[in-house]
Amino acid sequence: MEWVFWGFAAVCAGLILFLVKIVTRMWWKPLQVKKFFEAQGISGPPYRLFYGNTTDISRMIDEQKSKPMPLSHDMLPRVFPHLHQWSRIYGYDYVFWFGPNARLVVPHPELIKDICSTKFDNYSKLPTNPLSRQLVGQGLVGLTGEKWARHRKIINPAFHMDLLKGMIPTIIESSANLLEGWSKLVLSGASEIEVLKEFRELTADIIARTAFGSSFIEGKDIFDMQAKQMVLTSELFHTVYIPGFRCWNLEINIRRCLKQVIDAKKKTAGMEKTGSYGADLLGFMMSESKQQGRVNGKSNASLSTEEIIDECKTFYFGGHETTSVLLAWSIILLGTYFGLFIRFENYRSAREHYRGDSHASPTDGKCTTARIWSIGQTDEVLALGLGIHQDWQERGRREVLEVCGRNNYPDADSLSRLKIVGMIINEVMRLYPPAVGVLRQACVPTKVGRISIPAGTQLELPIIAIHHDTALWGNDAKDFNPGRFSEGIAKAAKHPMAFMPFGTGPTKCVGQNFALLEAKLVLAMILQNFSFVTSPSYTHAPLLVFTLRPQYGPQIIFHVD
């Protein structure tokens, strides 16, 4: 029976060793890190075993999601209530706990420049849970080190501006189809349109055509499945990952569909014997990957089919999700107004009374832009737009009509001359950035400004907080004012690094030029064809679901000019 004793002793020793590791990881190490920061004057919310502060964060976010906010761009208390509350208690530099991991908040542009650029090699991206990896695959977003550099080298040329300019006719075709549908709806008496859904379908169609050479209908299943993946992933940001069947089933089906697209392109290229896989983004990436393999003489210099699938997932997600919400916020901000609803016996007499493009507002006595909007099918209800931002809508429209005319679509040359439209898009991205924050992890012991941090410390770089900081942007930081970009991005704020909607440094979003080209073109075409105001049924409630989006959808009232 001696073997039983030793077997039992080995099991007990293993169990004790396991418990020691758990205690060290969950209690002893966090305690030492906490003391390390406190010795430098850096404090934060108290550490809680296992979950850290994640349950507190989830509770605060759920509280804010349950109610809308006033019509204001000061959405930090709603979107990041923990950052808003804790920075007031502990100061701008504080540490909170994501599970047993210390996370230092760094809301300073100069320090972010060090982290993401100057001392780039001292930091890495955070390890992601399996579901986050599923959303964008093992593409550029999740890769690090040599593998990231190899992918970036192959993909970068696909987003060169000269190549993107060749995609303008495709973007125009998809956009014209959408706007034609809107015109028919408006002329048939539709009172309002929910534009986020419309923009999601538009940008999905554009990315399907420009990246994969297929129509939106052919790729609809992939878009629908990735939308579900995004919702599931966003739920994990402030909690502990628990895998489930739905997650893995979605991933299997998405990869299967993408492999079919890639195989079809390889088959077509093989039949034509051209050596090229086409002029779309996927074809260019496949051709560039093949070329890199020949130049280096190594099979691992090119991308495998699985690696291409991972980059396709990034294309699908980044190529339509970020641009669709950017366009939605642009329309909301340009159409936002003080809703004054007056019931008139005679609608025509009301139009005569308020005729013209501007008048003295009864609320503040100032001259603002206004238009008369008929709601529904009756002449009795009148929505009078008293225009918080209507002046910028009119200025943008005048610029588009002066540069392009009413019947000519924008081209590469005219887009470069749409300065006001560019200023509007920049200001929308400042207030509602596509990337609300960046996460990094220290690979080695290092310093962030005056603060020494141990290896393994996580860093949260809150882009949205920097974009709303009055110390950087002035007292009107929470106002919509595209004029601040009139002299360019570098001079818009008190620090040249204060504006980073797509991140910064070597890992800045590779699709930035594509997103800006697409958004500018679509917005110009909308201004060219419509006037609009935000509907009184719109409820202002920014919500972070991987990207910052309107929680209840933006309802917009359009008028065909």
Coordinates of C-alpha atoms in Angstrom, one line a residue:
M1 CA 0.0 0.0 0.0
E2 CA 3.1 2.2 0.0
W3 CA 2.4 3.4 -3.6
V4 CA -1.1 4.6 -2.5
F5 CA 0.6 6.8 0.2
W6 CA 3.1 8.3 -2.2
G7 CA 0.4 8.7 -4.9
F8 CA -1.8 10.6 -2.3
A9 CA 1.2 12.7 -1.3
A10 CA 2.0 13.6 -4.9
V11 CA -1.6 14.7 -5.4
C12 CA -1.6 16.8 -2.2
A13 CA 1.7 18.4 -3.2
G14 CA 0.4 19.2 -6.6
L15 CA -2.7 20.7 -5.1
I16 CA -0.8 22.8 -2.6
L17 CA 1.5 24.0 -5.4
F18 CA -1.5 24.9 -7.5
L19 CA -3.1 26.8 -4.6
V20 CA 0.2 28.6 -3.9
K21 CA 0.3 29.8 -7.5
I22 CA -3.3 30.9 -7.3
V23 CA -2.7 32.8 -4.1
T24 CA 0.4 34.4 -5.5
R25 CA -1.3 35.4 -8.8
M26 CA -4.6 36.6 -7.3
W27 CA -3.5 38.1 -4.0
W28 CA 0.3 38.4 -3.3
K29 CA 1.4 39.9 -6.6
P30 CA -1.5 42.5 -6.9
L31 CA -0.7 43.5 -3.3
Q32 CA 3.0 44.1 -4.1
V33 CA 2.1 46.0 -7.3
K34 CA -0.4 48.1 -5.4
K35 CA 2.2 49.1 -2.8
F36 CA 4.7 49.8 -5.6
F37 CA 2.3 52.4 -7.2
E38 CA 1.2 53.9 -3.9
A39 CA 4.8 54.6 -3.0
Q40 CA 4.9 56.9 -6.1
G41 CA 1.6 58.6 -5.1
I42 CA -0.5 56.6 -7.5
S43 CA -3.7 55.2 -6.1
G44 CA -7.0 54.0 -7.4
P45 CA -10.1 51.9 -6.4
P46 CA -9.4 49.0 -4.0
Y47 CA -8.4 45.7 -5.5
R48 CA -11.0 42.8 -5.2
L49 CA -10.0 39.2 -5.4
F50 CA -10.4 37.4 -8.8
Y51 CA -12.4 40.1 -10.6
G52 CA -10.6 43.2 -9.6
N53 CA -12.8 46.2 -10.5
T54 CA -14.6 44.6 -13.5
T55 CA -17.8 44.0 -11.6
D56 CA -17.9 47.7 -10.6
I57 CA -17.2 48.7 -14.1
S58 CA -20.0 46.5 -15.5
R59 CA -22.4 47.8 -12.9
M60 CA -21.7 51.5 -13.7
I61 CA -22.0 50.9 -17.4
D62 CA -25.3 49.0 -17.0
E63 CA -26.7 51.9 -14.9
Q64 CA -25.8 54.4 -17.6
K65 CA -27.1 52.2 -20.5
S66 CA -30.5 52.0 -18.8
K67 CA -31.2 55.7 -19.4
P68 CA -30.7 58.2 -22.2
M69 CA -28.6 61.4 -21.7
P70 CA -29.4 65.0 -22.4
L71 CA -28.7 66.3 -25.9
S72 CA -25.0 66.9 -25.3
H73 CA -21.6 65.7 -26.6
D74 CA -20.3 65.3 -23.0
M75 CA -20.8 61.5 -23.1
L76 CA -17.8 60.4 -21.1
P77 CA -19.9 59.9 -17.9
R78 CA -22.2 57.6 -19.9
V79 CA -19.7 55.7 -22.1
F80 CA -16.8 55.4 -19.6
P81 CA -18.5 56.1 -16.2
H82 CA -15.7 54.4 -14.3
L83 CA -13.0 56.6 -15.9
H84 CA -15.1 59.7 -15.3
Q85 CA -15.8 58.9 -11.7
W86 CA -12.4 57.5 -10.7
S87 CA -10.4 60.3 -12.3
R88 CA -12.3 62.8 -10.2
I89 CA -11.6 60.8 -7.0
Y90 CA -8.0 59.7 -7.7
G91 CA -6.7 62.2 -10.2
Y92 CA -5.8 61.8 -13.9
D93 CA -3.1 59.2 -13.2
Y94 CA -4.6 56.3 -11.3
V95 CA -4.5 52.5 -11.3
F96 CA -7.5 50.1 -11.4
W97 CA -7.7 46.4 -11.7
F98 CA -8.8 44.2 -14.6
G99 CA -9.0 40.9 -12.8
P100 CA -5.6 40.6 -11.1
N101 CA -3.9 42.8 -13.6
A102 CA -3.0 46.4 -12.7
R103 CA -4.2 48.9 -15.4
L104 CA -2.7 52.4 -15.4
V105 CA -4.7 55.1 -17.0
V106 CA -2.6 57.5 -19.2
P107 CA -4.6 60.4 -20.5
H108 CA -1.6 62.5 -21.7
P109 CA -0.8 62.9 -25.5
E110 CA 2.9 63.3 -25.0
L111 CA 3.1 60.1 -22.9
I112 CA 1.0 58.3 -25.4
K113 CA 3.4 59.3 -28.1
D114 CA 6.2 57.7 -26.1
I115 CA 4.2 54.5 -25.5
C116 CA 3.0 54.1 -29.1
S117 CA 6.0 55.5 -31.0
T118 CA 9.2 56.6 -29.3
K119 CA 9.4 53.5 -26.9
F120 CA 7.3 51.3 -29.1
D121 CA 9.4 48.2 -28.4
N122 CA 8.8 48.4 -24.6
Y123 CA 5.2 47.7 -25.0
S124 CA 2.9 45.1 -26.7
K125 CA -0.7 44.6 -27.4
L126 CA -2.7 42.9 -24.7
P127 CA -3.3 39.2 -25.0
T128 CA -6.9 38.8 -26.2
N129 CA -9.5 36.3 -25.1
P130 CA -10.5 33.7 -27.8
L131 CA -13.7 35.5 -28.7
S132 CA -11.9 38.8 -29.3
R133 CA -9.5 36.9 -31.6
Q134 CA -12.4 35.4 -33.5
L135 CA -13.8 38.8 -34.3
V136 CA -10.8 40.1 -36.2
G137 CA -8.9 36.8 -36.5
Q138 CA -5.2 36.8 -36.1
G139 CA -5.0 39.8 -38.4
L140 CA -3.1 43.1 -38.0
V141 CA -5.3 44.1 -35.1
G142 CA -4.3 41.2 -32.9
L143 CA -0.8 40.4 -34.1
T144 CA 2.5 41.5 -32.6
G145 CA 6.2 41.3 -33.3
E146 CA 7.7 39.8 -36.5
K147 CA 4.4 38.3 -37.7
W148 CA 2.7 41.7 -37.4
A149 CA 5.5 43.4 -39.4
R150 CA 5.2 40.8 -42.1
H151 CA 1.4 41.2 -42.4
R152 CA 1.7 45.0 -42.3
K153 CA 4.3 45.0 -45.1
I154 CA 2.1 42.9 -47.4
I155 CA -1.2 44.8 -46.6
N156 CA 0.1 48.4 -46.6
P157 CA 0.3 48.7 -50.4
A158 CA -3.3 47.7 -50.7
F159 CA -4.3 50.9 -49.0
H160 CA -2.1 53.3 -51.0
M161 CA -4.0 56.4 -52.0
D162 CA -3.5 55.8 -55.7
L163 CA -5.2 52.4 -55.5
L164 CA -8.0 53.8 -53.3
K165 CA -8.7 56.6 -55.8
G166 CA -9.5 53.8 -58.4
M167 CA -12.3 52.6 -56.0
I168 CA -14.2 56.0 -56.1
P169 CA -16.5 54.9 -59.0
T170 CA -17.5 51.8 -57.0
I171 CA -18.2 53.9 -53.9
I172 CA -20.2 56.3 -55.9
E173 CA -22.3 53.6 -57.5
S174 CA -23.2 52.0 -54.2
S175 CA -23.9 55.5 -52.6
A176 CA -26.0 56.6 -55.6
N177 CA -28.2 53.5 -55.3
L178 CA -28.8 54.3 -51.6
L179 CA -29.6 58.0 -52.2
E180 CA -32.0 57.1 -55.0
G181 CA -33.9 54.9 -52.6
W182 CA -34.0 57.7 -50.0
S183 CA -35.4 60.1 -52.6
K184 CA -38.2 57.8 -53.4
L185 CA -39.0 57.3 -49.8
V186 CA -39.0 61.1 -49.1
L187 CA -41.1 61.9 -52.2
S188 CA -43.6 59.1 -51.3
G189 CA -44.2 60.8 -47.9
A190 CA -41.8 58.9 -45.5
S191 CA -41.5 61.0 -42.4
E192 CA -38.0 59.8 -41.3
I193 CA -35.3 57.3 -42.0
E194 CA -33.2 55.3 -39.5
V195 CA -29.8 56.0 -41.1
L196 CA -27.4 53.7 -39.1
K197 CA -29.0 50.6 -40.5
E198 CA -28.9 52.2 -44.0
F199 CA -25.2 53.2 -43.6
R200 CA -24.3 49.7 -42.3
E201 CA -25.8 48.2 -45.5
L202 CA -24.1 50.8 -47.7
T203 CA -20.6 50.4 -46.2
A204 CA -21.0 46.6 -46.2
D205 CA -21.8 46.7 -49.9
I206 CA -18.9 49.1 -50.6
I207 CA -16.4 46.9 -48.7
A208 CA -17.8 43.8 -50.3
R209 CA -17.3 45.3 -53.8
T210 CA -13.9 47.0 -53.2
A211 CA -12.3 44.3 -51.1
F212 CA -13.8 41.2 -52.5
G213 CA -15.3 42.1 -55.9
S214 CA -18.7 40.7 -54.8
S215 CA -22.1 42.3 -54.1
F216 CA -23.4 42.8 -50.6
I217 CA -26.0 40.1 -51.2
E218 CA -23.3 37.4 -51.7
G219 CA -21.6 38.4 -48.5
K220 CA -24.7 39.1 -46.4
D221 CA -24.3 36.0 -44.3
I222 CA -20.7 37.0 -43.3
F223 CA -21.8 40.5 -42.3
D224 CA -24.7 39.2 -40.2
M225 CA -22.5 36.7 -38.5
Q226 CA -19.8 39.2 -37.7
A227 CA -22.4 41.7 -36.4
K228 CA -23.4 39.0 -33.9
Q229 CA -19.8 38.3 -33.1
M230 CA -19.2 42.0 -32.3
V231 CA -22.1 42.1 -29.8
L232 CA -20.9 39.0 -28.0
T233 CA -17.3 40.3 -27.9
S234 CA -18.3 43.7 -26.6
E235 CA -20.0 42.0 -23.7
L236 CA -16.7 40.6 -22.6
F237 CA -14.8 43.9 -22.4
H238 CA -15.6 44.3 -18.7
T239 CA -16.0 40.8 -17.6
V240 CA -14.4 37.3 -17.6
Y241 CA -14.4 35.3 -20.7
I242 CA -16.6 32.2 -20.8
P243 CA -16.7 30.3 -24.1
G244 CA -19.9 29.2 -25.6
F245 CA -21.3 27.2 -28.5
R246 CA -22.7 30.3 -30.3
C247 CA -19.3 31.9 -30.4
W248 CA -17.5 28.9 -31.9
N249 CA -20.3 28.1 -34.4
L250 CA -20.2 31.6 -35.7
E251 CA -16.5 31.5 -36.1
I252 CA -16.6 28.2 -38.0
N253 CA -19.3 29.4 -40.5
I254 CA -17.5 32.8 -41.1
R255 CA -14.2 31.1 -41.9
R256 CA -16.0 28.6 -44.2
C257 CA -17.7 31.4 -46.1
L258 CA -14.5 33.5 -46.4
K259 CA -12.5 30.4 -47.6
Q260 CA -15.1 30.0 -50.4
V261 CA -14.5 33.6 -51.5
I262 CA -10.7 33.1 -51.5
D263 CA -10.9 29.7 -53.3
A264 CA -13.2 31.1 -56.0
K265 CA -10.7 34.0 -56.6
K266 CA -7.8 31.5 -56.8
K267 CA -9.8 29.4 -59.3
T268 CA -10.7 32.4 -61.5
A269 CA -7.0 33.6 -61.5
G270 CA -5.9 30.1 -62.4
M271 CA -8.3 29.8 -65.3
E272 CA -7.2 33.2 -66.7
K273 CA -3.5 32.4 -66.1
T274 CA -2.8 36.1 -65.5
G275 CA -0.8 35.7 -62.3
S276 CA -3.0 38.4 -60.8
Y277 CA -5.9 37.9 -58.4
G278 CA -7.7 41.0 -59.4
A279 CA -7.8 44.8 -58.6
D280 CA -9.8 44.6 -55.4
L281 CA -8.2 44.7 -52.0
L282 CA -8.3 40.9 -51.5
G283 CA -6.9 40.3 -54.9
F284 CA -4.1 42.9 -54.4
M285 CA -3.3 41.4 -51.0
M286 CA -3.1 37.9 -52.4
S287 CA -0.9 39.0 -55.3
E288 CA 1.4 41.0 -53.0
S289 CA 1.6 38.0 -50.7
K290 CA 2.6 35.7 -53.6
Q291 CA 5.2 38.3 -54.8
Q292 CA 6.7 38.6 -51.3
G293 CA 7.1 34.8 -51.2
R294 CA 8.9 34.8 -54.6
V295 CA 11.2 37.7 -53.6
N296 CA 12.3 36.2 -50.3
G297 CA 12.3 32.7 -51.5
K298 CA 10.5 31.5 -48.4
S299 CA 7.1 30.1 -48.1
N300 CA 6.5 31.8 -44.7
A301 CA 7.1 35.2 -46.3
S302 CA 3.8 35.0 -48.0
L303 CA 0.4 34.7 -46.3
S304 CA -1.3 31.3 -45.9
T305 CA -5.0 30.8 -46.7
E306 CA -5.8 30.9 -43.0
E307 CA -3.8 34.2 -42.5
I308 CA -5.6 35.7 -45.5
I309 CA -8.9 34.7 -43.9
D310 CA -7.9 36.5 -40.7
E311 CA -7.1 39.7 -42.7
C312 CA -10.5 39.3 -44.5
K313 CA -12.2 39.3 -41.2
T314 CA -10.5 42.6 -40.3
F315 CA -11.5 44.0 -43.7
Y316 CA -15.1 43.1 -43.1
F317 CA -15.3 44.4 -39.6
G318 CA -13.1 47.6 -39.9
G319 CA -14.2 48.3 -43.5
H320 CA -17.9 48.8 -42.8
E321 CA -18.5 49.1 -39.0
T322 CA -16.3 52.1 -38.3
T323 CA -17.3 54.1 -41.3
S324 CA -21.0 53.4 -40.8
V325 CA -21.0 54.9 -37.3
L326 CA -18.9 57.8 -38.4
L327 CA -21.5 58.6 -41.1
A328 CA -24.3 58.2 -38.6
W329 CA -22.8 60.6 -36.1
S330 CA -22.0 63.1 -38.9
I331 CA -25.7 63.2 -39.9
I332 CA -26.8 63.5 -36.3
L333 CA -24.5 66.3 -35.5
L334 CA -25.3 68.2 -38.7
G335 CA -29.0 67.7 -38.3
T336 CA -29.2 68.3 -34.5
Y337 CA -31.6 71.1 -33.6
F338 CA -33.7 72.5 -30.8
G339 CA -37.1 70.9 -31.5
L340 CA -39.9 73.5 -31.4
F341 CA -43.1 71.9 -32.5
I342 CA -46.0 74.2 -33.1
R343 CA -49.5 73.3 -34.2
F344 CA -50.9 75.6 -36.9
E345 CA -54.4 75.9 -38.3
N346 CA -52.8 76.7 -41.7
Y347 CA -49.5 75.2 -42.6
R348 CA -49.0 77.5 -45.6
S349 CA -49.4 80.7 -43.5
A350 CA -46.7 79.2 -41.2
R351 CA -44.4 78.8 -44.1
E352 CA -45.0 82.4 -45.1
H353 CA -44.3 83.6 -41.6
Y354 CA -41.0 81.7 -41.3
R355 CA -39.9 82.0 -44.9
G356 CA -36.2 82.2 -45.6
D357 CA -33.1 80.4 -44.5
S358 CA -32.5 82.3 -41.3
H359 CA -34.4 84.1 -38.7
A360 CA -34.1 85.3 -35.1
S361 CA -34.5 82.4 -32.8
P362 CA -37.2 82.9 -30.2
T363 CA -35.0 81.0 -27.7
D364 CA -31.9 83.1 -27.7
G365 CA -32.5 86.0 -30.0
K366 CA -29.6 85.1 -32.2
C367 CA -29.7 84.6 -35.9
T368 CA -29.4 80.9 -36.7
T369 CA -30.1 78.8 -39.7
A370 CA -33.6 77.3 -39.9
R371 CA -35.8 75.3 -42.2
I372 CA -39.5 74.3 -42.2
W373 CA -40.1 70.5 -42.0
S374 CA -43.5 68.9 -42.5
I375 CA -43.9 65.8 -40.4
G376 CA -46.4 63.1 -41.4
Q377 CA -49.2 63.6 -43.9
T378 CA -50.9 66.6 -42.2
D379 CA -50.4 70.3 -42.6
E380 CA -51.1 70.9 -38.9
V381 CA -47.8 69.7 -37.4
L382 CA -44.7 71.8 -38.1
A383 CA -41.2 71.0 -36.9
L384 CA -39.1 74.2 -36.8
G385 CA -35.4 73.5 -36.9
L386 CA -33.7 76.2 -34.8
G387 CA -30.4 74.7 -35.7
I388 CA -27.6 74.1 -33.2
H389 CA -25.4 72.8 -36.1
Q390 CA -27.5 73.7 -39.1
D391 CA -25.1 76.4 -40.1
W392 CA -22.4 73.8 -40.7
Q393 CA -24.8 71.7 -42.7
E394 CA -25.4 74.7 -45.0
R395 CA -21.8 75.6 -45.2
G396 CA -20.9 72.1 -46.2
R397 CA -23.6 72.0 -48.8
R398 CA -22.6 75.3 -50.3
E399 CA -19.0 74.0 -50.6
V400 CA -20.1 70.8 -52.3
L401 CA -22.3 72.6 -54.8
E402 CA -19.6 75.2 -55.6
V403 CA -16.9 72.5 -56.1
C404 CA -19.0 69.7 -57.7
G405 CA -22.2 71.3 -58.9
R406 CA -25.6 69.6 -58.3
N407 CA -25.4 67.0 -61.0
N408 CA -21.8 65.9 -61.0
Y409 CA -20.6 63.4 -58.5
P410 CA -17.3 64.1 -56.6
D411 CA -14.1 62.7 -58.0
A412 CA -10.6 62.5 -56.6
D413 CA -9.7 66.0 -57.5
S414 CA -12.9 67.6 -56.2
L415 CA -12.7 65.6 -52.9
S416 CA -9.3 67.1 -52.2
R417 CA -11.0 70.6 -52.5
L418 CA -13.8 69.9 -50.0
K419 CA -12.1 71.5 -47.0
I420 CA -15.2 72.2 -45.0
V421 CA -16.5 68.7 -45.4
G422 CA -13.1 67.4 -44.2
M423 CA -13.3 69.7 -41.2
I424 CA -16.8 68.4 -40.4
I425 CA -15.6 64.8 -40.5
N426 CA -12.6 65.6 -38.3
E427 CA -14.8 67.2 -35.7
V428 CA -17.2 64.3 -35.7
M429 CA -14.3 61.9 -35.2
R430 CA -13.0 64.1 -32.3
L431 CA -16.3 64.0 -30.5
Y432 CA -17.2 60.4 -31.4
P433 CA -13.9 58.7 -32.3
P434 CA -13.8 55.3 -34.2
A435 CA -11.2 54.1 -31.7
V436 CA -12.3 55.2 -28.2
G437 CA -9.1 53.9 -26.6
V438 CA -5.9 51.9 -26.9
L439 CA -4.6 49.2 -24.6
R440 CA -0.9 48.3 -24.2
Q441 CA 1.1 46.1 -21.8
A442 CA 4.7 46.8 -20.6
C443 CA 7.0 44.1 -21.8
V444 CA 9.9 45.2 -19.5
P445 CA 10.1 47.5 -16.4
T446 CA 10.0 51.0 -17.7
K447 CA 8.8 54.5 -17.0
V448 CA 5.7 56.4 -18.2
G449 CA 6.6 60.0 -17.6
R450 CA 7.5 60.3 -13.9
I451 CA 5.9 56.9 -13.1
S452 CA 7.9 53.7 -12.9
I453 CA 5.9 50.6 -13.9
P454 CA 6.8 46.9 -13.5
A455 CA 6.7 44.5 -16.5
G456 CA 3.2 43.2 -17.1
T457 CA 1.4 46.4 -16.2
Q458 CA -1.4 47.2 -18.5
L459 CA -1.9 50.7 -19.9
E460 CA -5.2 52.3 -20.9
L461 CA -4.9 55.2 -23.3
P462 CA -8.3 56.9 -23.3
I463 CA -8.5 58.6 -26.7
I464 CA -12.1 59.8 -26.1
A465 CA -11.1 61.5 -22.8
I466 CA -8.2 63.3 -24.6
H467 CA -10.5 64.4 -27.4
H468 CA -12.8 66.0 -24.9
D469 CA -10.2 67.6 -22.6
T470 CA -10.7 71.3 -22.2
A471 CA -7.1 71.8 -21.3
L472 CA -6.2 70.6 -24.8
W473 CA -9.2 71.9 -26.9
G474 CA -10.4 74.9 -25.0
N475 CA -13.6 75.7 -23.1
D476 CA -15.7 74.6 -26.1
A477 CA -14.1 71.1 -26.2
K478 CA -17.6 69.5 -25.7
D479 CA -19.1 71.6 -28.5
F480 CA -19.4 70.7 -32.2
N481 CA -17.1 73.2 -33.9
P482 CA -15.5 72.1 -37.1
G483 CA -13.9 75.5 -37.4
R484 CA -11.2 74.4 -35.0
F485 CA -9.7 72.4 -37.9
S486 CA -9.6 75.3 -40.3
E487 CA -5.8 75.5 -40.1
G488 CA -5.3 71.7 -40.1
I489 CA -5.1 68.9 -37.6
A490 CA -1.7 69.9 -36.1
K491 CA -3.0 73.4 -35.0
A492 CA -6.5 72.4 -33.9
A493 CA -5.5 71.7 -30.3
K494 CA -2.8 72.8 -27.9
H495 CA -0.9 69.6 -28.5
P496 CA -0.3 68.1 -32.0
M497 CA -0.9 64.6 -30.6
A498 CA -4.3 65.5 -29.1
F499 CA -6.2 64.1 -32.2
M500 CA -5.9 60.4 -32.8
P501 CA -9.2 58.9 -33.9
F502 CA -7.5 55.9 -35.6
G503 CA -4.8 55.4 -32.9
T504 CA -1.2 56.5 -33.4
G505 CA 2.3 55.2 -34.1
P506 CA 3.2 52.2 -36.2
T507 CA 0.0 50.3 -35.3
K508 CA -2.3 53.1 -36.5
C509 CA -5.3 51.7 -38.4
V510 CA -4.0 50.6 -41.9
G511 CA -7.5 51.4 -43.4
Q512 CA -7.6 55.0 -42.2
N513 CA -7.3 56.5 -45.8
F514 CA -10.0 54.1 -47.1
A515 CA -12.4 55.1 -44.3
L516 CA -11.9 58.8 -44.7
L517 CA -12.2 58.7 -48.5
E518 CA -15.4 56.7 -48.2
A519 CA -16.9 58.9 -45.5
K520 CA -16.1 62.1 -47.2
L521 CA -17.5 60.9 -50.5
V522 CA -20.8 59.6 -49.1
L523 CA -21.3 62.7 -46.9
A524 CA -20.6 65.0 -49.8
M525 CA -23.2 63.2 -52.0
I526 CA -25.8 63.4 -49.2
L527 CA -25.2 67.2 -48.8
Q528 CA -25.5 67.5 -52.5
N529 CA -28.9 65.9 -52.6
F530 CA -30.7 66.5 -49.3
S531 CA -31.3 68.8 -46.4
F532 CA -32.0 67.1 -43.1
V533 CA -32.8 67.5 -39.4
T534 CA -32.6 64.9 -36.6
S535 CA -36.1 63.7 -35.8
P536 CA -37.8 64.6 -32.5
S537 CA -38.1 60.8 -32.0
Y538 CA -34.3 60.5 -31.8
T539 CA -33.1 59.6 -28.3
H540 CA -29.5 60.6 -27.6
A541 CA -27.7 57.7 -26.0
P542 CA -24.1 57.0 -27.2
L543 CA -23.2 53.3 -26.5
L544 CA -19.9 51.5 -26.8
V545 CA -20.5 48.2 -28.7
F546 CA -16.9 47.8 -29.9
T547 CA -17.4 51.1 -31.7
L548 CA -19.3 54.1 -30.3
R549 CA -22.8 54.0 -31.8
P550 CA -26.2 55.5 -31.2
Q551 CA -28.0 53.1 -28.8
Y552 CA -31.5 53.6 -30.3
G553 CA -30.5 54.4 -33.8
P554 CA -30.7 57.9 -35.4
Q555 CA -34.0 58.8 -37.0
I556 CA -33.5 61.6 -39.6
I557 CA -36.0 63.7 -41.5
F558 CA -34.8 64.4 -45.0
H559 CA -35.9 67.0 -47.6
V560 CA -35.0 66.6 -51.2
D561 CA -33.4 69.9 -52.3

